[in-house]
mmCIF file of C-alpha atoms in Angstrom:
data_model
loop_
_atom_site.group_PDB
_atom_site.id
_atom_site.type_symbol
_atom_site.label_atom_id
_atom_site.label_comp_id
_atom_site.label_asym_id
_atom_site.label_seq_id
_atom_site.Cartn_x
_atom_site.Cartn_y
_atom_site.Cartn_z
ATOM 1 C CA UNK A 5 -108.098 132.283 44.886
ATOM 2 C CA UNK A 6 -109.606 131.369 48.090
ATOM 3 C CA UNK A 7 -107.491 133.108 51.193
ATOM 4 C CA UNK A 8 -106.963 129.569 52.882
ATOM 5 C CA UNK A 9 -105.290 128.280 49.634
ATOM 6 C CA UNK A 10 -103.433 131.235 49.329
ATOM 7 C CA UNK A 11 -101.879 131.095 52.829
ATOM 8 C CA UNK A 12 -101.013 127.484 52.119
ATOM 9 C CA UNK A 13 -99.185 128.455 48.961
ATOM 10 C CA UNK A 14 -97.172 131.037 50.962
ATOM 11 C CA UNK A 15 -96.226 128.538 53.355
ATOM 12 C CA UNK A 16 -95.034 126.076 50.884
ATOM 13 C CA UNK A 17 -92.949 128.890 49.161
ATOM 14 C CA UNK A 18 -91.677 129.920 52.387
ATOM 15 C CA UNK A 19 -90.617 126.281 53.353
ATOM 16 C CA UNK A 20 -88.840 126.121 49.831
ATOM 17 C CA UNK A 21 -87.098 129.287 50.289
ATOM 18 C CA UNK A 22 -85.772 128.229 53.813
ATOM 19 C CA UNK A 23 -84.565 125.112 52.217
ATOM 20 C CA UNK A 24 -82.659 127.238 49.660
ATOM 21 C CA UNK A 25 -81.273 129.772 52.186
ATOM 22 C CA UNK A 26 -80.331 127.148 54.698
ATOM 23 C CA UNK A 27 -78.492 124.897 52.476
ATOM 24 C CA UNK A 28 -77.408 127.700 50.032
ATOM 25 C CA UNK A 29 -78.870 127.490 46.776
ATOM 26 C CA UNK A 30 -75.419 128.080 45.035
ATOM 27 C CA UNK A 31 -74.302 124.466 46.750
ATOM 28 C CA UNK A 32 -77.669 123.021 45.391
ATOM 29 C CA UNK A 33 -77.179 124.076 41.746
ATOM 30 C CA UNK A 34 -73.570 122.695 41.985
ATOM 31 C CA UNK A 35 -75.030 119.206 43.146
ATOM 32 C CA UNK A 36 -77.706 119.484 40.277
ATOM 33 C CA UNK A 37 -74.951 120.048 37.668
ATOM 34 C CA UNK A 38 -73.262 116.936 38.801
ATOM 35 C CA UNK A 39 -76.278 114.860 37.836
ATOM 36 C CA UNK A 40 -75.737 112.760 34.518
ATOM 37 C CA UNK A 41 -78.686 112.309 32.216
ATOM 38 C CA UNK A 42 -79.176 108.800 32.884
ATOM 39 C CA UNK A 43 -79.049 109.774 36.729
ATOM 40 C CA UNK A 44 -81.769 112.239 35.933
ATOM 41 C CA UNK A 45 -83.887 109.759 34.022
ATOM 42 C CA UNK A 46 -84.232 108.014 37.401
ATOM 43 C CA UNK A 47 -86.059 110.567 39.008
ATOM 44 C CA UNK A 48 -89.094 109.940 36.673
ATOM 45 C CA UNK A 49 -89.619 106.267 37.641
ATOM 46 C CA UNK A 50 -91.082 106.798 41.168
ATOM 47 C CA UNK A 51 -94.230 109.033 40.008
ATOM 48 C CA UNK A 52 -94.539 106.592 37.191
ATOM 49 C CA UNK A 53 -94.072 103.293 38.728
ATOM 50 C CA UNK A 54 -96.174 104.364 41.754
ATOM 51 C CA UNK A 55 -98.967 105.549 39.777
ATOM 52 C CA UNK A 56 -99.027 102.166 37.703
ATOM 53 C CA UNK A 57 -98.884 100.085 40.655
ATOM 54 C CA UNK A 58 -101.709 102.262 42.473
ATOM 55 C CA UNK A 59 -103.684 101.374 39.316
ATOM 56 C CA UNK A 60 -103.325 97.691 39.604
ATOM 57 C CA UNK A 61 -104.631 97.920 43.335
ATOM 58 C CA UNK A 62 -107.658 99.911 42.153
ATOM 59 C CA UNK A 63 -108.180 97.392 39.439
ATOM 60 C CA UNK A 64 -108.048 94.520 41.897
ATOM 61 C CA UNK A 65 -110.255 95.999 44.226
ATOM 62 C CA UNK A 66 -112.856 97.261 41.700
ATOM 63 C CA UNK A 67 -112.922 93.653 40.377
ATOM 64 C CA UNK A 68 -113.484 92.213 43.728
ATOM 65 C CA UNK A 69 -116.785 94.415 43.566
ATOM 66 C CA UNK A 70 -117.338 92.816 40.123
ATOM 67 C CA UNK A 71 -116.893 96.311 38.312
ATOM 68 C CA UNK A 72 -114.422 96.063 35.426
ATOM 69 C CA UNK A 73 -112.841 98.897 33.434
ATOM 70 C CA UNK A 74 -110.201 98.630 30.671
ATOM 71 C CA UNK A 75 -106.729 98.925 32.369
ATOM 72 C CA UNK A 76 -105.725 101.595 30.155
ATOM 73 C CA UNK A 77 -108.683 103.816 30.902
ATOM 74 C CA UNK A 78 -108.192 103.203 34.786
ATOM 75 C CA UNK A 79 -104.529 104.048 34.257
ATOM 76 C CA UNK A 80 -105.423 107.583 32.707
ATOM 77 C CA UNK A 81 -108.056 108.359 35.491
ATOM 78 C CA UNK A 82 -105.475 107.413 38.106
ATOM 79 C CA UNK A 83 -102.930 109.326 36.456
ATOM 80 C CA UNK A 84 -105.222 112.391 36.343
ATOM 81 C CA UNK A 85 -106.579 112.102 39.998
ATOM 82 C CA UNK A 86 -102.945 111.736 41.278
ATOM 83 C CA UNK A 87 -101.946 114.710 39.422
ATOM 84 C CA UNK A 88 -104.893 116.683 40.824
ATOM 85 C CA UNK A 89 -103.546 115.704 44.299
ATOM 86 C CA UNK A 90 -100.358 117.510 43.775
ATOM 87 C CA UNK A 91 -102.334 120.924 43.586
ATOM 88 C CA UNK A 92 -104.308 120.542 46.908
ATOM 89 C CA UNK A 93 -103.622 120.472 50.539
ATOM 90 C CA UNK A 94 -103.400 116.864 51.915
ATOM 91 C CA UNK A 95 -103.450 115.672 48.319
ATOM 92 C CA UNK A 96 -107.326 115.696 48.690
ATOM 93 C CA UNK A 97 -107.351 116.363 44.799
ATOM 94 C CA UNK A 98 -107.042 112.620 44.596
ATOM 95 C CA UNK A 99 -110.693 112.476 45.358
ATOM 96 C CA UNK A 100 -111.258 113.284 41.883
ATOM 97 C CA UNK A 101 -110.991 109.829 41.114
ATOM 98 C CA UNK A 102 -114.614 109.413 42.295
ATOM 99 C CA UNK A 103 -116.419 111.241 39.668
ATOM 100 C CA UNK A 104 -114.007 110.098 36.957
ATOM 101 C CA UNK A 105 -114.910 106.794 37.983
ATOM 102 C CA UNK A 106 -118.573 107.763 38.007
ATOM 103 C CA UNK A 107 -118.209 108.548 34.137
ATOM 104 C CA UNK A 108 -117.390 105.063 33.599
ATOM 105 C CA UNK A 109 -120.623 103.868 35.374
ATOM 106 C CA UNK A 110 -118.927 102.978 38.828
ATOM 107 C CA UNK A 111 -121.278 104.191 41.686
ATOM 108 C CA UNK A 112 -119.836 106.706 44.240
ATOM 109 C CA UNK A 113 -120.382 104.220 46.838
ATOM 110 C CA UNK A 114 -118.288 101.604 45.138
ATOM 111 C CA UNK A 115 -115.528 103.852 44.222
ATOM 112 C CA UNK A 116 -115.530 105.635 47.732
ATOM 113 C CA UNK A 117 -114.969 102.117 49.402
ATOM 114 C CA UNK A 118 -112.126 101.289 46.935
ATOM 115 C CA UNK A 119 -110.199 104.763 47.497
ATOM 116 C CA UNK A 120 -110.670 104.687 51.197
ATOM 117 C CA UNK A 121 -109.558 100.921 51.485
ATOM 118 C CA UNK A 122 -106.618 101.504 49.322
ATOM 119 C CA UNK A 123 -105.551 104.721 51.380
ATOM 120 C CA UNK A 124 -106.319 102.903 54.570
ATOM 121 C CA UNK A 125 -103.770 100.044 53.686
ATOM 122 C CA UNK A 126 -101.229 102.708 52.501
ATOM 123 C CA UNK A 127 -101.449 104.822 55.406
ATOM 124 C CA UNK A 128 -100.968 101.701 58.011
ATOM 125 C CA UNK A 129 -97.983 100.547 56.103
ATOM 126 C CA UNK A 130 -96.362 103.886 56.081
ATOM 127 C CA UNK A 131 -97.193 104.260 59.713
ATOM 128 C CA UNK A 132 -95.272 101.014 60.507
ATOM 129 C CA UNK A 133 -92.349 101.976 58.583
ATOM 130 C CA UNK A 134 -92.498 105.826 60.344
ATOM 131 C CA UNK A 135 -92.714 104.269 63.814
ATOM 132 C CA UNK A 136 -89.597 102.299 62.999
ATOM 133 C CA UNK A 137 -88.099 105.685 62.155
ATOM 134 C CA UNK A 138 -89.111 107.390 65.152
ATOM 135 C CA UNK A 139 -87.423 104.768 67.272
ATOM 136 C CA UNK A 140 -84.225 105.233 65.239
ATOM 137 C CA UNK A 141 -84.268 109.044 65.284
ATOM 138 C CA UNK A 142 -85.764 110.247 68.206
ATOM 139 C CA UNK A 143 -86.516 109.265 72.029
ATOM 140 C CA UNK A 144 -88.483 106.416 73.137
ATOM 141 C CA UNK A 145 -91.083 108.735 74.456
ATOM 142 C CA UNK A 146 -91.717 109.991 70.851
ATOM 143 C CA UNK A 147 -91.789 106.577 69.533
ATOM 144 C CA UNK A 148 -94.529 105.581 72.127
ATOM 145 C CA UNK A 149 -96.537 108.589 71.494
ATOM 146 C CA UNK A 150 -96.262 107.350 67.690
ATOM 147 C CA UNK A 151 -97.752 103.918 68.832
ATOM 148 C CA UNK A 152 -100.483 105.762 70.456
ATOM 149 C CA UNK A 153 -101.356 107.727 67.545
ATOM 150 C CA UNK A 154 -101.046 104.868 65.510
ATOM 151 C CA UNK A 155 -103.551 102.851 67.730
ATOM 152 C CA UNK A 156 -106.087 106.006 67.873
ATOM 153 C CA UNK A 157 -105.948 106.485 64.016
ATOM 154 C CA UNK A 158 -106.320 102.793 63.345
ATOM 155 C CA UNK A 159 -109.371 102.515 65.752
ATOM 156 C CA UNK A 160 -110.858 105.718 64.760
ATOM 157 C CA UNK A 161 -110.834 104.748 61.194
ATOM 158 C CA UNK A 162 -112.244 101.155 61.962
ATOM 159 C CA UNK A 163 -114.688 102.790 64.385
ATOM 160 C CA UNK A 164 -116.014 105.528 61.978
ATOM 161 C CA UNK A 165 -116.571 103.044 59.215
ATOM 162 C CA UNK A 166 -118.533 100.329 61.764
ATOM 163 C CA UNK A 167 -120.456 103.046 63.850
ATOM 164 C CA UNK A 168 -123.883 103.402 62.256
ATOM 165 C CA UNK A 169 -124.299 106.640 64.604
ATOM 166 C CA UNK A 170 -120.980 108.353 62.813
ATOM 167 C CA UNK A 171 -122.333 107.405 59.477
ATOM 168 C CA UNK A 172 -125.643 108.781 59.982
ATOM 169 C CA UNK A 173 -124.276 112.018 61.218
ATOM 170 C CA UNK A 174 -121.863 112.141 58.305
ATOM 171 C CA UNK A 175 -124.906 111.848 55.926
ATOM 172 C CA UNK A 176 -127.115 114.431 57.889
ATOM 173 C CA UNK A 177 -124.465 117.230 58.323
ATOM 174 C CA UNK A 178 -121.761 116.726 56.000
ATOM 175 C CA UNK A 179 -123.086 114.873 52.872
ATOM 176 C CA UNK A 180 -126.618 116.290 53.272
ATOM 177 C CA UNK A 181 -128.486 116.278 49.895
ATOM 178 C CA UNK A 182 -125.663 114.402 48.458
ATOM 179 C CA UNK A 183 -125.885 111.438 50.951
ATOM 180 C CA UNK A 184 -127.797 109.189 48.147
ATOM 181 C CA UNK A 185 -124.885 109.823 45.823
ATOM 182 C CA UNK A 186 -122.764 107.464 48.110
ATOM 183 C CA UNK A 187 -125.307 104.853 48.926
ATOM 184 C CA UNK A 188 -123.981 101.272 49.302
ATOM 185 C CA UNK A 189 -120.750 102.497 50.705
ATOM 186 C CA UNK A 190 -120.825 100.470 53.906
ATOM 187 C CA UNK A 191 -121.943 97.328 52.301
ATOM 188 C CA UNK A 192 -119.078 97.693 49.604
ATOM 189 C CA UNK A 193 -116.613 98.183 52.540
ATOM 190 C CA UNK A 194 -117.925 94.993 54.015
ATOM 191 C CA UNK A 195 -117.428 92.934 50.870
ATOM 192 C CA UNK A 196 -113.777 94.489 50.107
ATOM 193 C CA UNK A 197 -113.113 93.443 53.802
ATOM 194 C CA UNK A 198 -114.190 89.741 53.355
ATOM 195 C CA UNK A 199 -112.035 89.710 50.149
ATOM 196 C CA UNK A 200 -108.698 88.611 51.784
ATOM 197 C CA UNK A 201 -106.935 88.011 48.292
ATOM 198 C CA UNK A 202 -107.785 91.423 47.220
ATOM 199 C CA UNK A 203 -106.489 93.064 50.456
ATOM 200 C CA UNK A 204 -103.366 91.133 50.300
ATOM 201 C CA UNK A 205 -102.505 92.145 46.776
ATOM 202 C CA UNK A 206 -103.103 95.673 47.545
ATOM 203 C CA UNK A 207 -100.717 95.428 50.535
ATOM 204 C CA UNK A 208 -98.150 93.414 48.199
ATOM 205 C CA UNK A 209 -98.370 96.348 45.754
ATOM 206 C CA UNK A 210 -98.271 99.001 48.149
ATOM 207 C CA UNK A 211 -95.021 97.535 49.713
ATOM 208 C CA UNK A 212 -93.649 97.339 46.050
ATOM 209 C CA UNK A 213 -94.082 100.763 45.234
ATOM 210 C CA UNK A 214 -92.600 101.900 48.636
ATOM 211 C CA UNK A 215 -89.565 99.323 48.116
ATOM 212 C CA UNK A 216 -88.913 100.296 44.539
ATOM 213 C CA UNK A 217 -88.730 104.118 45.435
ATOM 214 C CA UNK A 218 -86.475 103.460 48.293
ATOM 215 C CA UNK A 219 -84.258 101.586 46.081
ATOM 216 C CA UNK A 220 -83.941 104.032 43.465
ATOM 217 C CA UNK A 221 -82.962 106.686 46.186
ATOM 218 C CA UNK A 222 -80.360 104.126 47.697
ATOM 219 C CA UNK A 223 -78.938 104.007 44.087
ATOM 220 C CA UNK A 224 -78.563 107.630 43.852
ATOM 221 C CA UNK A 225 -77.075 107.911 47.311
ATOM 222 C CA UNK A 226 -74.347 105.312 46.401
ATOM 223 C CA UNK A 227 -73.789 107.068 43.151
ATOM 224 C CA UNK A 228 -72.521 109.970 45.232
ATOM 225 C CA UNK A 229 -70.672 107.625 47.872
ATOM 226 C CA UNK A 230 -73.156 107.802 50.638
ATOM 227 C CA UNK A 231 -74.426 104.661 52.266
ATOM 228 C CA UNK A 232 -77.653 104.660 54.173
ATOM 229 C CA UNK A 233 -79.463 101.582 55.295
ATOM 230 C CA UNK A 234 -82.223 100.584 53.090
ATOM 231 C CA UNK A 235 -84.695 100.130 55.876
ATOM 232 C CA UNK A 236 -83.815 103.676 57.155
ATOM 233 C CA UNK A 237 -84.423 105.150 53.809
ATOM 234 C CA UNK A 238 -87.738 103.532 53.769
ATOM 235 C CA UNK A 239 -88.597 104.989 57.209
ATOM 236 C CA UNK A 240 -87.520 108.405 56.159
ATOM 237 C CA UNK A 241 -89.684 108.228 53.056
ATOM 238 C CA UNK A 242 -92.561 107.047 55.093
ATOM 239 C CA UNK A 243 -92.205 109.957 57.666
ATOM 240 C CA UNK A 244 -91.905 112.275 54.797
ATOM 241 C CA UNK A 245 -95.126 110.968 52.933
ATOM 242 C CA UNK A 246 -97.191 111.212 56.385
ATOM 243 C CA UNK A 247 -96.193 114.842 56.597
ATOM 244 C CA UNK A 248 -98.170 115.453 53.318
ATOM 245 C CA UNK A 249 -101.231 114.942 55.598
ATOM 246 C CA UNK A 250 -100.544 118.091 57.541
ATOM 247 C CA UNK A 251 -103.063 120.563 56.127
ATOM 248 C CA UNK A 252 -100.648 123.442 56.436
ATOM 249 C CA UNK A 253 -99.003 123.648 52.791
ATOM 250 C CA UNK A 254 -100.191 122.630 49.328
ATOM 251 C CA UNK A 255 -99.746 118.688 49.221
ATOM 252 C CA UNK A 256 -96.937 118.859 51.614
ATOM 253 C CA UNK A 257 -94.590 120.948 49.430
ATOM 254 C CA UNK A 258 -91.705 122.390 51.360
ATOM 255 C CA UNK A 259 -92.592 120.479 54.627
ATOM 256 C CA UNK A 260 -91.993 116.904 53.110
ATOM 257 C CA UNK A 261 -88.430 118.074 51.792
ATOM 258 C CA UNK A 262 -87.491 119.809 54.896
ATOM 259 C CA UNK A 263 -88.159 116.644 56.991
ATOM 260 C CA UNK A 264 -86.572 114.425 54.790
ATOM 261 C CA UNK A 265 -83.533 116.704 54.340
ATOM 262 C CA UNK A 266 -82.896 116.935 57.927
ATOM 263 C CA UNK A 267 -83.330 113.146 58.588
ATOM 264 C CA UNK A 268 -80.736 112.362 56.074
ATOM 265 C CA UNK A 269 -78.163 114.742 57.678
ATOM 266 C CA UNK A 270 -78.505 112.587 60.643
ATOM 267 C CA UNK A 271 -76.462 109.727 58.567
ATOM 268 C CA UNK A 272 -74.117 112.132 57.278
ATOM 269 C CA UNK A 273 -75.682 113.041 54.079
ATOM 270 C CA UNK A 274 -74.611 116.544 52.724
ATOM 271 C CA UNK A 275 -77.849 118.529 52.863
ATOM 272 C CA UNK A 276 -76.989 120.186 49.587
ATOM 273 C CA UNK A 277 -76.853 116.780 47.828
ATOM 274 C CA UNK A 278 -80.175 115.827 49.496
ATOM 275 C CA UNK A 279 -81.696 119.060 48.904
ATOM 276 C CA UNK A 280 -80.850 118.766 45.357
ATOM 277 C CA UNK A 281 -82.103 115.058 44.995
ATOM 278 C CA UNK A 282 -85.788 116.033 46.662
ATOM 279 C CA UNK A 283 -86.218 119.097 44.979
ATOM 280 C CA UNK A 284 -85.651 117.496 41.759
ATOM 281 C CA UNK A 285 -88.104 114.536 42.771
ATOM 282 C CA UNK A 286 -90.563 117.595 43.562
ATOM 283 C CA UNK A 287 -89.852 119.380 40.247
ATOM 284 C CA UNK A 288 -90.251 116.155 38.133
ATOM 285 C CA UNK A 289 -93.575 115.240 39.980
ATOM 286 C CA UNK A 290 -94.988 118.638 39.027
ATOM 287 C CA UNK A 291 -93.868 118.340 35.577
ATOM 288 C CA UNK A 292 -95.318 115.170 34.948
ATOM 289 C CA UNK A 293 -98.517 116.114 36.940
ATOM 290 C CA UNK A 294 -98.968 119.316 34.780
ATOM 291 C CA UNK A 295 -98.445 117.389 31.475
ATOM 292 C CA UNK A 296 -101.142 114.915 32.790
ATOM 293 C CA UNK A 297 -103.664 117.322 33.440
ATOM 294 C CA UNK A 298 -103.262 119.157 30.174
ATOM 295 C CA UNK A 299 -103.568 115.576 28.365
ATOM 296 C CA UNK A 300 -106.708 114.817 30.489
ATOM 297 C CA UNK A 301 -108.177 118.305 30.776
ATOM 298 C CA UNK A 302 -111.462 117.162 28.775
ATOM 299 C CA UNK A 303 -111.836 114.511 31.622
ATOM 300 C CA UNK A 304 -112.394 117.360 34.037
ATOM 301 C CA UNK A 305 -115.292 119.177 32.225
ATOM 302 C CA UNK A 306 -116.925 120.839 35.436
ATOM 303 C CA UNK A 307 -120.324 121.081 33.749
ATOM 304 C CA UNK A 308 -120.490 117.550 32.652
ATOM 305 C CA UNK A 309 -119.441 116.330 36.231
ATOM 306 C CA UNK A 310 -122.205 118.803 38.004
ATOM 307 C CA UNK A 311 -124.717 117.610 35.757
ATOM 308 C CA UNK A 312 -123.954 113.969 36.218
ATOM 309 C CA UNK A 313 -124.020 114.199 39.914
ATOM 310 C CA UNK A 314 -127.118 116.212 39.808
ATOM 311 C CA UNK A 315 -128.683 113.420 37.676
ATOM 312 C CA UNK A 316 -127.437 110.669 39.893
ATOM 313 C CA UNK A 317 -128.741 112.648 43.019
ATOM 314 C CA UNK A 318 -132.193 113.059 41.579
ATOM 315 C CA UNK A 319 -132.245 109.442 40.445
#
């Protein structure tokens, strides 16, 4: 195991231990024992529903570039790449989507354009809701700092894609001999940018999974007689989701849970209950992700993937 990955694993474990100590593990276990089976089944829905809706987004974006994959196959690929994302910092494991799509004859340039477009839309929507959250929970100074970050991120991402100089530097110093693998990336991005229908559908599907997940959390809270405004739940979930991008732990483990538990306490939610809820969400995600990786292990044949990339680069 690489030292950096080990350090991030220790940080994730430390955050989880702090949650258990500060909230008291015994109280969390008492809260968990009060969960009925039908209630527990609700915890499986967000992971499954979000992955399915993300697959629809990918399907729409790929079709806008005139690439078609059977939905069942694309769903399997998306489940596999999302599960990989659970085990790497900042969820970079989701980039495994690219070589998996290449096995279905989708060029790396096209798959990267689709991947970044979908992530870009999700990031912008989450940042908008997170900004609402900062205005609700914190001072106006923090809110305006958030607005500045939003503008910088938006401008930076657009600038990086549009700038010929930056793209050439990425090819020369980052991709190097693999730069030819991603040929056509900018052209694919331009095609996607001109397809308002596909982008609108991606936005709608992103809003759907955010809203659906928040409704489930709202239902769980109401089951325990806690009322939190739905828009507030969406804002807190957005802030928690963005914290995953901090490269200090494995896929945001512990960091995301600590932030969301703290923010819900501001609305009077018992931290032992919110701790039980979000630790159970975490546990279910890794159970489903682990099962998915076991079922799709043959898709991650490293030798075959390396051979494929070598042949494509040589070609």
